[in-house]
Amino acid sequence: MRTDYLSAQDAATRLGVNLATLYAYVSRGRIDSRPGPDGRTREYSASDIEQLIERKQAGRGAAQGAAHSLAWGLPVMETRISLIRPRGHYYRGESAMVLAKNGATLEETALLLWDCGGHDPFAVESSRRWPEAIAVLLRRSEAPPLERTIAALPLLALDATHAHSADPLHRRQDAALLLRETAALLCATQPSAQPIHQVMAASWRKDGVGLPELVRCALVLCADHELNASSFATRVAASTGASLHAAACAGLATLSGPHHGGAVARAHAFIQEMLRERKPVDRVRERLRRGETLPAFGHTLYPEGDPRGAVLLEALQITHPRPNKLPAIERLIDAVQAQCGLQPNVDFALAAVASAYELSADVALAIFAAGRMAGWLAHALEQQESGSLIRPRASYVGRMPQREG
């Protein structure tokens, strides 16, 4: 008689895969898992496994499988940069959550992501004042941070010293300068050799007690997240031989979309709305009754809750910012969990940090973009060094020609 849940080995055997592939299915939300009876191991849903087997036996061809892989499916590319597991993500085998908790800076995280070894590209003195064309952009106060940065990067590329150098050290030196300059552009300040989290926090709230530490933690947690849409776009650009500036522009442009970076803005708006409510649980219940989603709660790759959000919210609780809006934010989290059991993800946590310090949604997105720039550059470097062009084929489903030739 089959049980509802199977051990890891039984589940892998039933699927005809190894344990690594089983874990990949779980990390992408295709197989549910729960703690085993001993509290140390995990069990895997037998019904989910049966559904996977049925789909395989239905004769799904290679083309259909490849198409499915583009939407939260199985891995389609090899990388040594980051790994996502149900309980967290890793940078070259190092837990991102542990790095964030233990005080790592974004620069230190970039050294790991870029596989710098004993070389520190940030040690090269390369800070500079903005060229006049960039200074003009920064004076346009109406330009949102992301759009301002997208417009500036091609101008900065004109003066890049090693834009098309094949030397790994040159490429990493350019990456280090680009990371610092991107952070400065996002918060409309001058490039600096100071730690990025300090530069960004000071540009927004010089009196924000605890804010630099929260920005540091958030930058590290956001530094990379495997092959998300913006990282894939960055890799496609880099695969053509485009410069780091051009590849990073592709990442920024992709992040600007409402289905990617827009999640942070929706989370911020949701928090602001709920901070005005005396009984947020009633408004949450009303949203759910209308069939509306709750912005920034739940994550496809983390069925048990996004650990990035948990770590950043825990750090926010420790700082006790003033004015103290944390109790209201925590009541909102409790209300959502009580109604539908969903946990806040990293987009919510970023918006919560901004809201707690009375900062805008643009600030929350700027933190995300500055952190993710380290990952985009890692993917661009890895793709450039592979020397391969990313060129998938399309499955044509339109009207067929009446005759060929």
mmCIF file of C-alpha atoms in Angstrom:
data_model
loop_
_atom_site.group_PDB
_atom_site.id
_atom_site.type_symbol
_atom_site.label_atom_id
_atom_site.label_comp_id
_atom_site.label_asym_id
_atom_site.label_seq_id
_atom_site.Cartn_x
_atom_site.Cartn_y
_atom_site.Cartn_z
ATOM 1 C CA MET A 1 0.000 0.000 0.000
ATOM 2 C CA ARG A 2 1.512 3.345 -1.056
ATOM 3 C CA THR A 3 1.924 6.060 1.564
ATOM 4 C CA ASP A 4 1.115 9.720 0.929
ATOM 5 C CA TYR A 5 4.800 10.665 1.194
ATOM 6 C CA LEU A 6 7.965 8.786 0.220
ATOM 7 C CA SER A 7 11.545 8.881 1.438
ATOM 8 C CA ALA A 8 14.104 10.661 -0.773
ATOM 9 C CA GLN A 9 15.558 7.409 -2.073
ATOM 10 C CA ASP A 10 12.142 5.852 -2.754
ATOM 11 C CA ALA A 11 10.985 9.029 -4.510
ATOM 12 C CA ALA A 12 14.106 9.200 -6.703
ATOM 13 C CA THR A 13 13.815 5.494 -7.540
ATOM 14 C CA ARG A 14 10.155 5.876 -8.454
ATOM 15 C CA LEU A 15 10.991 8.759 -10.796
ATOM 16 C CA GLY A 16 14.074 7.038 -12.189
ATOM 17 C CA VAL A 17 16.313 10.008 -11.357
ATOM 18 C CA ASN A 18 19.168 10.738 -8.979
ATOM 19 C CA LEU A 19 18.753 12.666 -5.736
ATOM 20 C CA ALA A 20 20.065 15.918 -7.237
ATOM 21 C CA THR A 21 17.307 15.869 -9.863
ATOM 22 C CA LEU A 22 14.704 15.096 -7.195
ATOM 23 C CA TYR A 23 15.849 18.164 -5.250
ATOM 24 C CA ALA A 24 15.661 20.226 -8.454
ATOM 25 C CA TYR A 25 12.012 19.214 -8.859
ATOM 26 C CA VAL A 26 11.336 20.239 -5.256
ATOM 27 C CA SER A 27 13.165 23.577 -5.527
ATOM 28 C CA ARG A 28 10.970 24.479 -8.504
ATOM 29 C CA GLY A 29 7.769 23.659 -6.686
ATOM 30 C CA ARG A 30 6.912 20.574 -8.733
ATOM 31 C CA ILE A 31 7.101 18.144 -5.810
ATOM 32 C CA ASP A 32 5.945 19.012 -2.311
ATOM 33 C CA SER A 33 8.128 17.975 0.616
ATOM 34 C CA ARG A 34 7.769 17.943 4.397
ATOM 35 C CA PRO A 35 9.958 17.050 7.401
ATOM 36 C CA GLY A 36 10.356 13.316 7.996
ATOM 37 C CA PRO A 37 9.384 11.541 11.232
ATOM 38 C CA ASP A 38 12.900 11.888 12.669
ATOM 39 C CA GLY A 39 13.003 15.663 12.057
ATOM 40 C CA ARG A 40 16.296 15.398 10.134
ATOM 41 C CA THR A 41 15.233 13.944 6.797
ATOM 42 C CA ARG A 42 12.432 14.948 4.411
ATOM 43 C CA GLU A 43 9.594 13.111 2.671
ATOM 44 C CA TYR A 44 8.210 13.747 -0.814
ATOM 45 C CA SER A 45 4.630 13.815 -2.082
ATOM 46 C CA ALA A 46 3.691 10.536 -3.791
ATOM 47 C CA SER A 47 0.831 12.181 -5.707
ATOM 48 C CA ASP A 48 3.119 14.877 -7.122
ATOM 49 C CA ILE A 49 5.555 12.187 -8.200
ATOM 50 C CA GLU A 50 2.770 10.240 -9.922
ATOM 51 C CA GLN A 51 1.715 13.362 -11.815
ATOM 52 C CA LEU A 52 5.269 13.886 -13.038
ATOM 53 C CA ILE A 53 5.464 10.278 -14.202
ATOM 54 C CA GLU A 54 2.136 10.589 -16.033
ATOM 55 C CA ARG A 55 3.328 13.686 -17.866
ATOM 56 C CA LYS A 56 6.500 11.894 -18.913
ATOM 57 C CA GLN A 57 4.536 8.867 -20.108
ATOM 58 C CA ALA A 58 2.166 11.108 -22.082
ATOM 59 C CA GLY A 59 4.962 11.414 -24.581
ATOM 60 C CA ARG A 60 6.084 14.953 -24.073
ATOM 61 C CA GLY A 61 8.723 15.549 -26.717
ATOM 62 C CA ALA A 62 12.053 17.283 -26.295
ATOM 63 C CA ALA A 63 10.721 20.514 -27.791
ATOM 64 C CA GLN A 64 7.820 20.645 -25.327
ATOM 65 C CA GLY A 65 10.170 19.879 -22.462
ATOM 66 C CA ALA A 66 12.488 22.702 -23.522
ATOM 67 C CA ALA A 67 9.561 25.111 -23.732
ATOM 68 C CA HIS A 68 8.416 24.147 -20.239
ATOM 69 C CA SER A 69 11.929 24.704 -18.915
ATOM 70 C CA LEU A 70 11.679 28.408 -19.792
ATOM 71 C CA ALA A 71 8.912 28.900 -17.204
ATOM 72 C CA TRP A 72 10.101 27.706 -13.782
ATOM 73 C CA GLY A 73 11.008 24.334 -15.290
ATOM 74 C CA LEU A 74 14.076 22.131 -15.040
ATOM 75 C CA PRO A 75 17.575 23.624 -15.400
ATOM 76 C CA VAL A 76 18.607 24.529 -18.949
ATOM 77 C CA MET A 77 22.105 25.941 -18.347
ATOM 78 C CA GLU A 78 25.171 24.999 -16.364
ATOM 79 C CA THR A 79 26.563 27.538 -13.907
ATOM 80 C CA ARG A 80 28.952 27.573 -10.985
ATOM 81 C CA ILE A 81 27.608 30.833 -9.609
ATOM 82 C CA SER A 82 24.557 30.062 -7.510
ATOM 83 C CA LEU A 83 22.329 27.222 -6.387
ATOM 84 C CA ILE A 84 18.729 27.397 -5.139
ATOM 85 C CA ARG A 85 17.471 24.885 -2.598
ATOM 86 C CA PRO A 86 14.068 24.887 -0.862
ATOM 87 C CA ARG A 87 15.619 26.279 2.337
ATOM 88 C CA GLY A 88 17.851 28.903 0.762
ATOM 89 C CA HIS A 89 20.320 29.804 -1.959
ATOM 90 C CA TYR A 90 24.093 29.528 -2.195
ATOM 91 C CA TYR A 91 26.872 31.493 -3.870
ATOM 92 C CA ARG A 92 29.529 29.051 -5.101
ATOM 93 C CA GLY A 93 28.585 26.713 -2.262
ATOM 94 C CA GLU A 94 28.403 29.426 0.433
ATOM 95 C CA SER A 95 25.014 30.113 2.022
ATOM 96 C CA ALA A 96 23.764 33.580 1.093
ATOM 97 C CA MET A 97 21.802 33.708 4.345
ATOM 98 C CA VAL A 98 24.899 32.940 6.420
ATOM 99 C CA LEU A 99 26.923 35.545 4.513
ATOM 100 C CA ALA A 100 24.239 38.158 5.141
ATOM 101 C CA LYS A 101 23.955 37.314 8.838
ATOM 102 C CA ASN A 102 27.719 37.256 9.355
ATOM 103 C CA GLY A 103 28.348 40.768 8.068
ATOM 104 C CA ALA A 104 29.614 40.175 4.520
ATOM 105 C CA THR A 105 29.558 43.260 2.295
ATOM 106 C CA LEU A 106 28.369 43.354 -1.289
ATOM 107 C CA GLU A 107 31.975 43.791 -2.404
ATOM 108 C CA GLU A 108 33.050 40.651 -0.538
ATOM 109 C CA THR A 109 30.096 38.777 -1.996
ATOM 110 C CA ALA A 110 31.049 39.959 -5.490
ATOM 111 C CA LEU A 111 34.575 38.598 -5.033
ATOM 112 C CA LEU A 112 32.998 35.213 -4.317
ATOM 113 C CA LEU A 113 30.488 35.369 -7.183
ATOM 114 C CA TRP A 114 33.151 36.483 -9.662
ATOM 115 C CA ASP A 115 35.559 33.743 -8.540
ATOM 116 C CA CYS A 116 38.340 36.257 -7.941
ATOM 117 C CA GLY A 117 40.553 33.952 -5.883
ATOM 118 C CA GLY A 118 43.333 35.988 -4.288
ATOM 119 C CA HIS A 119 42.802 38.970 -6.614
ATOM 120 C CA ASP A 120 40.767 41.924 -5.272
ATOM 121 C CA PRO A 121 39.615 44.171 -8.139
ATOM 122 C CA PHE A 122 38.137 46.599 -5.613
ATOM 123 C CA ALA A 123 41.639 47.335 -4.327
ATOM 124 C CA VAL A 124 42.472 49.101 -7.606
ATOM 125 C CA GLU A 125 41.969 52.846 -7.107
ATOM 126 C CA SER A 126 39.478 53.635 -9.831
ATOM 127 C CA SER A 127 36.951 56.079 -8.380
ATOM 128 C CA ARG A 128 36.301 59.164 -10.488
ATOM 129 C CA ARG A 129 34.021 62.171 -10.746
ATOM 130 C CA TRP A 130 31.089 61.855 -13.093
ATOM 131 C CA PRO A 131 31.573 62.999 -16.697
ATOM 132 C CA GLU A 132 29.400 66.012 -17.539
ATOM 133 C CA ALA A 133 26.897 63.905 -19.512
ATOM 134 C CA ILE A 134 26.260 61.764 -16.419
ATOM 135 C CA ALA A 135 26.112 64.802 -14.140
ATOM 136 C CA VAL A 136 23.333 66.205 -16.355
ATOM 137 C CA LEU A 137 21.348 62.976 -15.970
ATOM 138 C CA LEU A 138 21.708 63.071 -12.197
ATOM 139 C CA ARG A 139 20.328 66.609 -12.103
ATOM 140 C CA ARG A 140 17.069 65.365 -13.635
ATOM 141 C CA SER A 141 15.220 64.758 -10.392
ATOM 142 C CA GLU A 142 12.142 63.430 -12.188
ATOM 143 C CA ALA A 143 14.079 60.464 -13.616
ATOM 144 C CA PRO A 144 13.493 57.269 -11.588
ATOM 145 C CA PRO A 145 16.686 55.534 -10.381
ATOM 146 C CA LEU A 146 16.412 52.531 -12.685
ATOM 147 C CA GLU A 147 15.741 54.540 -15.825
ATOM 148 C CA ARG A 148 18.493 57.012 -14.932
ATOM 149 C CA THR A 149 20.983 54.182 -14.550
ATOM 150 C CA ILE A 150 19.901 52.475 -17.786
ATOM 151 C CA ALA A 151 20.484 55.755 -19.639
ATOM 152 C CA ALA A 152 23.896 56.310 -18.009
ATOM 153 C CA LEU A 153 25.588 52.947 -18.530
ATOM 154 C CA PRO A 154 26.119 53.269 -22.322
ATOM 155 C CA LEU A 155 27.740 56.669 -21.695
ATOM 156 C CA LEU A 156 30.057 55.180 -19.084
ATOM 157 C CA ALA A 157 30.965 52.385 -21.509
ATOM 158 C CA LEU A 158 32.534 54.945 -23.839
ATOM 159 C CA ASP A 159 35.335 55.463 -21.310
ATOM 160 C CA ALA A 160 35.661 51.861 -20.100
ATOM 161 C CA THR A 161 39.361 50.986 -20.091
ATOM 162 C CA HIS A 162 39.074 47.270 -20.830
ATOM 163 C CA ALA A 163 35.631 47.062 -22.487
ATOM 164 C CA HIS A 164 36.578 44.128 -24.740
ATOM 165 C CA SER A 165 39.646 42.741 -23.024
ATOM 166 C CA ALA A 166 39.897 38.960 -22.778
ATOM 167 C CA ASP A 167 42.076 39.232 -19.647
ATOM 168 C CA PRO A 168 40.096 37.901 -16.637
ATOM 169 C CA LEU A 169 41.765 40.420 -14.296
ATOM 170 C CA HIS A 170 40.882 43.333 -16.583
ATOM 171 C CA ARG A 171 37.285 42.166 -16.814
ATOM 172 C CA ARG A 172 36.966 41.931 -13.031
ATOM 173 C CA GLN A 173 38.511 45.364 -12.540
ATOM 174 C CA ASP A 174 35.918 46.791 -14.918
ATOM 175 C CA ALA A 175 33.208 44.848 -13.071
ATOM 176 C CA ALA A 176 34.297 46.296 -9.717
ATOM 177 C CA LEU A 177 34.212 49.848 -11.044
ATOM 178 C CA LEU A 178 30.863 49.230 -12.736
ATOM 179 C CA LEU A 179 29.342 47.844 -9.537
ATOM 180 C CA ARG A 180 30.391 50.918 -7.557
ATOM 181 C CA GLU A 181 29.253 53.311 -10.269
ATOM 182 C CA THR A 182 25.885 51.577 -10.658
ATOM 183 C CA ALA A 183 25.222 51.876 -6.926
ATOM 184 C CA ALA A 184 26.118 55.577 -7.049
ATOM 185 C CA LEU A 185 23.853 56.155 -10.058
ATOM 186 C CA LEU A 186 20.939 54.406 -8.363
ATOM 187 C CA CYS A 187 21.101 56.756 -5.377
ATOM 188 C CA ALA A 188 22.214 59.872 -7.312
ATOM 189 C CA THR A 189 25.535 60.411 -5.622
ATOM 190 C CA GLN A 190 29.220 60.423 -6.558
ATOM 191 C CA PRO A 191 31.143 57.145 -7.020
ATOM 192 C CA SER A 192 33.141 56.239 -3.947
ATOM 193 C CA ALA A 193 35.605 53.667 -2.675
ATOM 194 C CA GLN A 194 33.587 53.505 0.559
ATOM 195 C CA PRO A 195 31.518 50.342 1.159
ATOM 196 C CA ILE A 196 28.507 50.397 -1.146
ATOM 197 C CA HIS A 197 25.949 49.916 1.631
ATOM 198 C CA GLN A 198 27.291 52.949 3.494
ATOM 199 C CA VAL A 199 27.258 55.116 0.372
ATOM 200 C CA MET A 200 23.658 54.172 -0.457
ATOM 201 C CA ALA A 201 22.284 54.491 3.079
ATOM 202 C CA ALA A 202 23.920 57.893 3.597
ATOM 203 C CA SER A 203 22.446 59.198 0.345
ATOM 204 C CA TRP A 204 18.903 58.451 1.570
ATOM 205 C CA ARG A 205 18.951 58.975 5.349
ATOM 206 C CA LYS A 206 22.082 60.223 7.098
ATOM 207 C CA ASP A 207 20.157 59.968 10.375
ATOM 208 C CA GLY A 208 18.807 56.500 9.621
ATOM 209 C CA VAL A 209 20.078 54.542 12.608
ATOM 210 C CA GLY A 210 20.566 50.928 11.579
ATOM 211 C CA LEU A 211 19.827 51.603 7.905
ATOM 212 C CA PRO A 212 23.394 50.945 6.622
ATOM 213 C CA GLU A 213 23.370 47.484 8.219
ATOM 214 C CA LEU A 214 19.973 46.673 6.707
ATOM 215 C CA VAL A 215 21.106 47.828 3.268
ATOM 216 C CA ARG A 216 24.225 45.667 3.591
ATOM 217 C CA CYS A 217 22.156 42.623 4.510
ATOM 218 C CA ALA A 218 19.687 43.226 1.670
ATOM 219 C CA LEU A 219 22.413 43.746 -0.937
ATOM 220 C CA VAL A 220 24.022 40.406 -0.071
ATOM 221 C CA LEU A 221 20.689 38.528 -0.096
ATOM 222 C CA CYS A 222 19.774 40.032 -3.493
ATOM 223 C CA ALA A 223 23.197 39.597 -5.113
ATOM 224 C CA ASP A 224 22.136 36.625 -7.219
ATOM 225 C CA HIS A 225 19.283 34.169 -7.618
ATOM 226 C CA GLU A 226 20.320 31.769 -10.347
ATOM 227 C CA LEU A 227 18.767 32.087 -13.835
ATOM 228 C CA ASN A 228 16.001 34.615 -13.239
ATOM 229 C CA ALA A 229 14.705 36.714 -16.152
ATOM 230 C CA SER A 230 17.200 39.569 -15.773
ATOM 231 C CA SER A 231 20.182 37.254 -15.303
ATOM 232 C CA PHE A 232 19.171 35.277 -18.391
ATOM 233 C CA ALA A 233 18.879 38.491 -20.402
ATOM 234 C CA THR A 234 22.331 39.502 -19.177
ATOM 235 C CA ARG A 235 23.777 36.166 -20.260
ATOM 236 C CA VAL A 236 22.180 36.387 -23.709
ATOM 237 C CA ALA A 237 23.740 39.828 -24.233
ATOM 238 C CA ALA A 238 27.129 38.701 -22.905
ATOM 239 C CA SER A 239 27.058 35.615 -25.147
ATOM 240 C CA THR A 240 27.178 37.869 -28.209
ATOM 241 C CA GLY A 241 30.453 39.407 -27.044
ATOM 242 C CA ALA A 242 28.766 42.557 -25.738
ATOM 243 C CA SER A 243 30.648 44.513 -23.063
ATOM 244 C CA LEU A 244 29.901 44.250 -19.358
ATOM 245 C CA HIS A 245 28.144 47.629 -19.539
ATOM 246 C CA ALA A 246 25.875 46.452 -22.357
ATOM 247 C CA ALA A 247 25.137 43.127 -20.663
ATOM 248 C CA ALA A 248 24.343 44.887 -17.374
ATOM 249 C CA CYS A 249 22.032 47.250 -19.284
ATOM 250 C CA ALA A 250 20.097 44.213 -20.511
ATOM 251 C CA GLY A 251 19.693 43.070 -16.917
ATOM 252 C CA LEU A 252 18.525 46.491 -15.741
ATOM 253 C CA ALA A 253 16.064 46.828 -18.629
ATOM 254 C CA THR A 254 14.576 43.421 -17.827
ATOM 255 C CA LEU A 255 14.326 44.289 -14.131
ATOM 256 C CA SER A 256 12.292 47.376 -15.042
ATOM 257 C CA GLY A 257 9.353 45.211 -16.128
ATOM 258 C CA PRO A 258 6.259 44.980 -13.897
ATOM 259 C CA HIS A 259 6.600 41.203 -13.605
ATOM 260 C CA HIS A 260 10.143 41.477 -12.209
ATOM 261 C CA GLY A 261 11.239 44.653 -10.409
ATOM 262 C CA GLY A 262 7.638 45.855 -10.315
ATOM 263 C CA ALA A 263 6.976 43.309 -7.572
ATOM 264 C CA VAL A 264 8.860 45.547 -5.116
ATOM 265 C CA ALA A 265 6.707 48.567 -6.021
ATOM 266 C CA ARG A 266 3.512 46.539 -5.573
ATOM 267 C CA ALA A 267 4.719 45.324 -2.194
ATOM 268 C CA HIS A 268 5.506 48.891 -1.118
ATOM 269 C CA ALA A 269 2.060 50.120 -2.217
ATOM 270 C CA PHE A 270 0.414 47.203 -0.390
ATOM 271 C CA ILE A 271 2.259 48.014 2.844
ATOM 272 C CA GLN A 272 1.410 51.720 2.587
ATOM 273 C CA GLU A 273 -2.249 50.884 2.067
ATOM 274 C CA MET A 274 -2.328 48.508 5.011
ATOM 275 C CA LEU A 275 -0.511 50.927 7.331
ATOM 276 C CA ARG A 276 -3.574 53.154 7.019
ATOM 277 C CA GLU A 277 -5.927 50.337 8.006
ATOM 278 C CA ARG A 278 -7.021 49.895 11.618
ATOM 279 C CA LYS A 279 -7.852 46.228 10.964
ATOM 280 C CA PRO A 280 -5.613 44.945 8.154
ATOM 281 C CA VAL A 281 -6.989 41.428 8.579
ATOM 282 C CA ASP A 282 -10.382 42.628 7.321
ATOM 283 C CA ARG A 283 -8.835 44.190 4.215
ATOM 284 C CA VAL A 284 -6.744 41.067 3.559
ATOM 285 C CA ARG A 285 -9.880 38.931 3.835
ATOM 286 C CA GLU A 286 -11.685 41.270 1.448
ATOM 287 C CA ARG A 287 -8.879 41.030 -1.115
ATOM 288 C CA LEU A 288 -8.913 37.267 -0.970
ATOM 289 C CA ARG A 289 -12.694 37.185 -1.266
ATOM 290 C CA ARG A 290 -12.423 39.187 -4.507
ATOM 291 C CA GLY A 291 -9.822 36.778 -5.829
ATOM 292 C CA GLU A 292 -7.014 39.348 -5.709
ATOM 293 C CA THR A 293 -3.418 38.395 -5.055
ATOM 294 C CA LEU A 294 -1.466 39.557 -2.025
ATOM 295 C CA PRO A 295 1.683 41.250 -3.364
ATOM 296 C CA ALA A 296 5.036 39.756 -2.365
ATOM 297 C CA PHE A 297 3.737 36.802 -0.377
ATOM 298 C CA GLY A 298 4.822 33.297 -1.367
ATOM 299 C CA HIS A 299 7.482 32.230 -3.864
ATOM 300 C CA THR A 300 7.427 29.465 -6.467
ATOM 301 C CA LEU A 301 10.922 28.237 -5.567
ATOM 302 C CA TYR A 302 10.371 28.322 -1.805
ATOM 303 C CA PRO A 303 7.202 26.394 -0.926
ATOM 304 C CA GLU A 304 8.004 26.688 2.788
ATOM 305 C CA GLY A 305 8.704 30.435 2.631
ATOM 306 C CA ASP A 306 11.397 32.659 1.119
ATOM 307 C CA PRO A 307 14.378 32.556 3.526
ATOM 308 C CA ARG A 308 15.719 35.827 2.084
ATOM 309 C CA GLY A 309 12.604 37.618 3.277
ATOM 310 C CA ALA A 310 12.819 35.958 6.681
ATOM 311 C CA VAL A 311 16.469 36.959 7.199
ATOM 312 C CA LEU A 312 15.920 40.584 6.158
ATOM 313 C CA LEU A 313 12.765 40.973 8.257
ATOM 314 C CA GLU A 314 14.596 39.515 11.248
ATOM 315 C CA ALA A 315 17.370 42.083 10.751
ATOM 316 C CA LEU A 316 14.724 44.829 10.511
ATOM 317 C CA GLN A 317 13.204 43.751 13.825
ATOM 318 C CA ILE A 318 16.599 44.017 15.510
ATOM 319 C CA THR A 319 17.231 47.616 14.341
ATOM 320 C CA HIS A 320 14.038 49.183 15.779
ATOM 321 C CA PRO A 321 13.879 52.128 13.334
ATOM 322 C CA ARG A 322 12.121 55.360 14.300
ATOM 323 C CA PRO A 323 9.315 56.126 13.842
ATOM 324 C CA ASN A 324 8.525 52.544 14.721
ATOM 325 C CA LYS A 325 6.170 51.153 12.094
ATOM 326 C CA LEU A 326 7.237 47.578 12.661
ATOM 327 C CA PRO A 327 4.244 46.554 14.804
ATOM 328 C CA ALA A 328 1.868 47.524 11.986
ATOM 329 C CA ILE A 329 3.974 45.687 9.389
ATOM 330 C CA GLU A 330 4.112 42.608 11.623
ATOM 331 C CA ARG A 331 0.322 42.722 12.068
ATOM 332 C CA LEU A 332 -0.013 42.684 8.295
ATOM 333 C CA ILE A 333 2.269 39.641 8.024
ATOM 334 C CA ASP A 334 0.267 37.877 10.744
ATOM 335 C CA ALA A 335 -3.009 38.726 9.000
ATOM 336 C CA VAL A 336 -1.866 37.225 5.689
ATOM 337 C CA GLN A 337 -0.514 34.104 7.363
ATOM 338 C CA ALA A 338 -3.757 33.657 9.294
ATOM 339 C CA GLN A 339 -5.857 33.972 6.148
ATOM 340 C CA CYS A 340 -3.869 31.942 3.609
ATOM 341 C CA GLY A 341 -0.661 30.695 5.270
ATOM 342 C CA LEU A 342 1.696 32.521 2.899
ATOM 343 C CA GLN A 343 5.054 33.894 4.050
ATOM 344 C CA PRO A 344 6.513 37.266 2.946
ATOM 345 C CA ASN A 345 9.171 37.048 0.251
ATOM 346 C CA VAL A 346 12.224 39.232 -0.319
ATOM 347 C CA ASP A 347 10.229 41.837 -2.293
ATOM 348 C CA PHE A 348 8.022 42.389 0.749
ATOM 349 C CA ALA A 349 11.055 42.577 3.043
ATOM 350 C CA LEU A 350 12.722 45.231 0.850
ATOM 351 C CA ALA A 351 9.497 47.247 0.802
ATOM 352 C CA ALA A 352 9.190 46.827 4.576
ATOM 353 C CA VAL A 353 12.678 48.262 5.113
ATOM 354 C CA ALA A 354 11.852 51.262 2.933
ATOM 355 C CA SER A 355 8.489 51.751 4.636
ATOM 356 C CA ALA A 356 9.982 51.512 8.131
ATOM 357 C CA TYR A 357 12.392 54.351 7.292
ATOM 358 C CA GLU A 358 9.737 56.333 5.386
ATOM 359 C CA LEU A 359 11.564 55.855 2.086
ATOM 360 C CA SER A 360 10.019 55.377 -1.358
ATOM 361 C CA ALA A 361 9.473 52.264 -3.442
ATOM 362 C CA ASP A 362 12.261 53.524 -5.720
ATOM 363 C CA VAL A 363 14.697 53.114 -2.823
ATOM 364 C CA ALA A 364 13.630 49.509 -2.279
ATOM 365 C CA LEU A 365 14.086 48.753 -5.983
ATOM 366 C CA ALA A 366 17.457 50.540 -6.033
ATOM 367 C CA ILE A 367 18.718 48.259 -3.260
ATOM 368 C CA PHE A 368 17.551 45.222 -5.208
ATOM 369 C CA ALA A 369 19.170 46.450 -8.445
ATOM 370 C CA ALA A 370 22.491 47.371 -6.800
ATOM 371 C CA GLY A 371 22.731 43.972 -5.159
ATOM 372 C CA ARG A 372 21.669 42.050 -8.259
ATOM 373 C CA MET A 373 24.243 43.929 -10.340
ATOM 374 C CA ALA A 374 26.917 41.780 -8.647
ATOM 375 C CA GLY A 375 25.115 38.666 -9.888
ATOM 376 C CA TRP A 376 24.522 40.025 -13.381
ATOM 377 C CA LEU A 377 28.216 40.748 -13.708
ATOM 378 C CA ALA A 378 29.018 37.238 -12.460
ATOM 379 C CA HIS A 379 26.758 35.747 -15.135
ATOM 380 C CA ALA A 380 28.217 38.021 -17.812
ATOM 381 C CA LEU A 381 31.761 37.046 -16.847
ATOM 382 C CA GLU A 382 30.926 33.340 -16.794
ATOM 383 C CA GLN A 383 29.156 33.566 -20.163
ATOM 384 C CA GLN A 384 31.965 35.566 -21.778
ATOM 385 C CA GLU A 385 34.531 33.065 -20.581
ATOM 386 C CA SER A 386 32.502 30.144 -21.935
ATOM 387 C CA GLY A 387 32.709 31.649 -25.429
ATOM 388 C CA SER A 388 29.328 30.196 -26.446
ATOM 389 C CA LEU A 389 26.402 31.988 -28.085
ATOM 390 C CA ILE A 390 22.929 31.543 -26.572
ATOM 391 C CA ARG A 391 20.625 30.973 -29.521
ATOM 392 C CA PRO A 392 17.546 28.838 -28.758
ATOM 393 C CA ARG A 393 15.127 27.751 -31.485
ATOM 394 C CA ALA A 394 11.450 28.655 -31.622
ATOM 395 C CA SER A 395 8.557 26.268 -32.123
ATOM 396 C CA TYR A 396 6.502 27.814 -34.917
ATOM 397 C CA VAL A 397 2.734 27.626 -34.314
ATOM 398 C CA GLY A 398 1.529 30.148 -36.910
ATOM 399 C CA ARG A 399 0.009 29.728 -40.355
ATOM 400 C CA MET A 400 2.092 27.389 -42.492
ATOM 401 C CA PRO A 401 3.234 28.448 -45.970
ATOM 402 C CA GLN A 402 1.237 26.950 -48.804
ATOM 403 C CA ARG A 403 4.378 25.889 -50.569
ATOM 404 C CA GLU A 404 8.099 25.975 -49.840
ATOM 405 C CA GLY A 405 10.770 27.692 -51.885
#
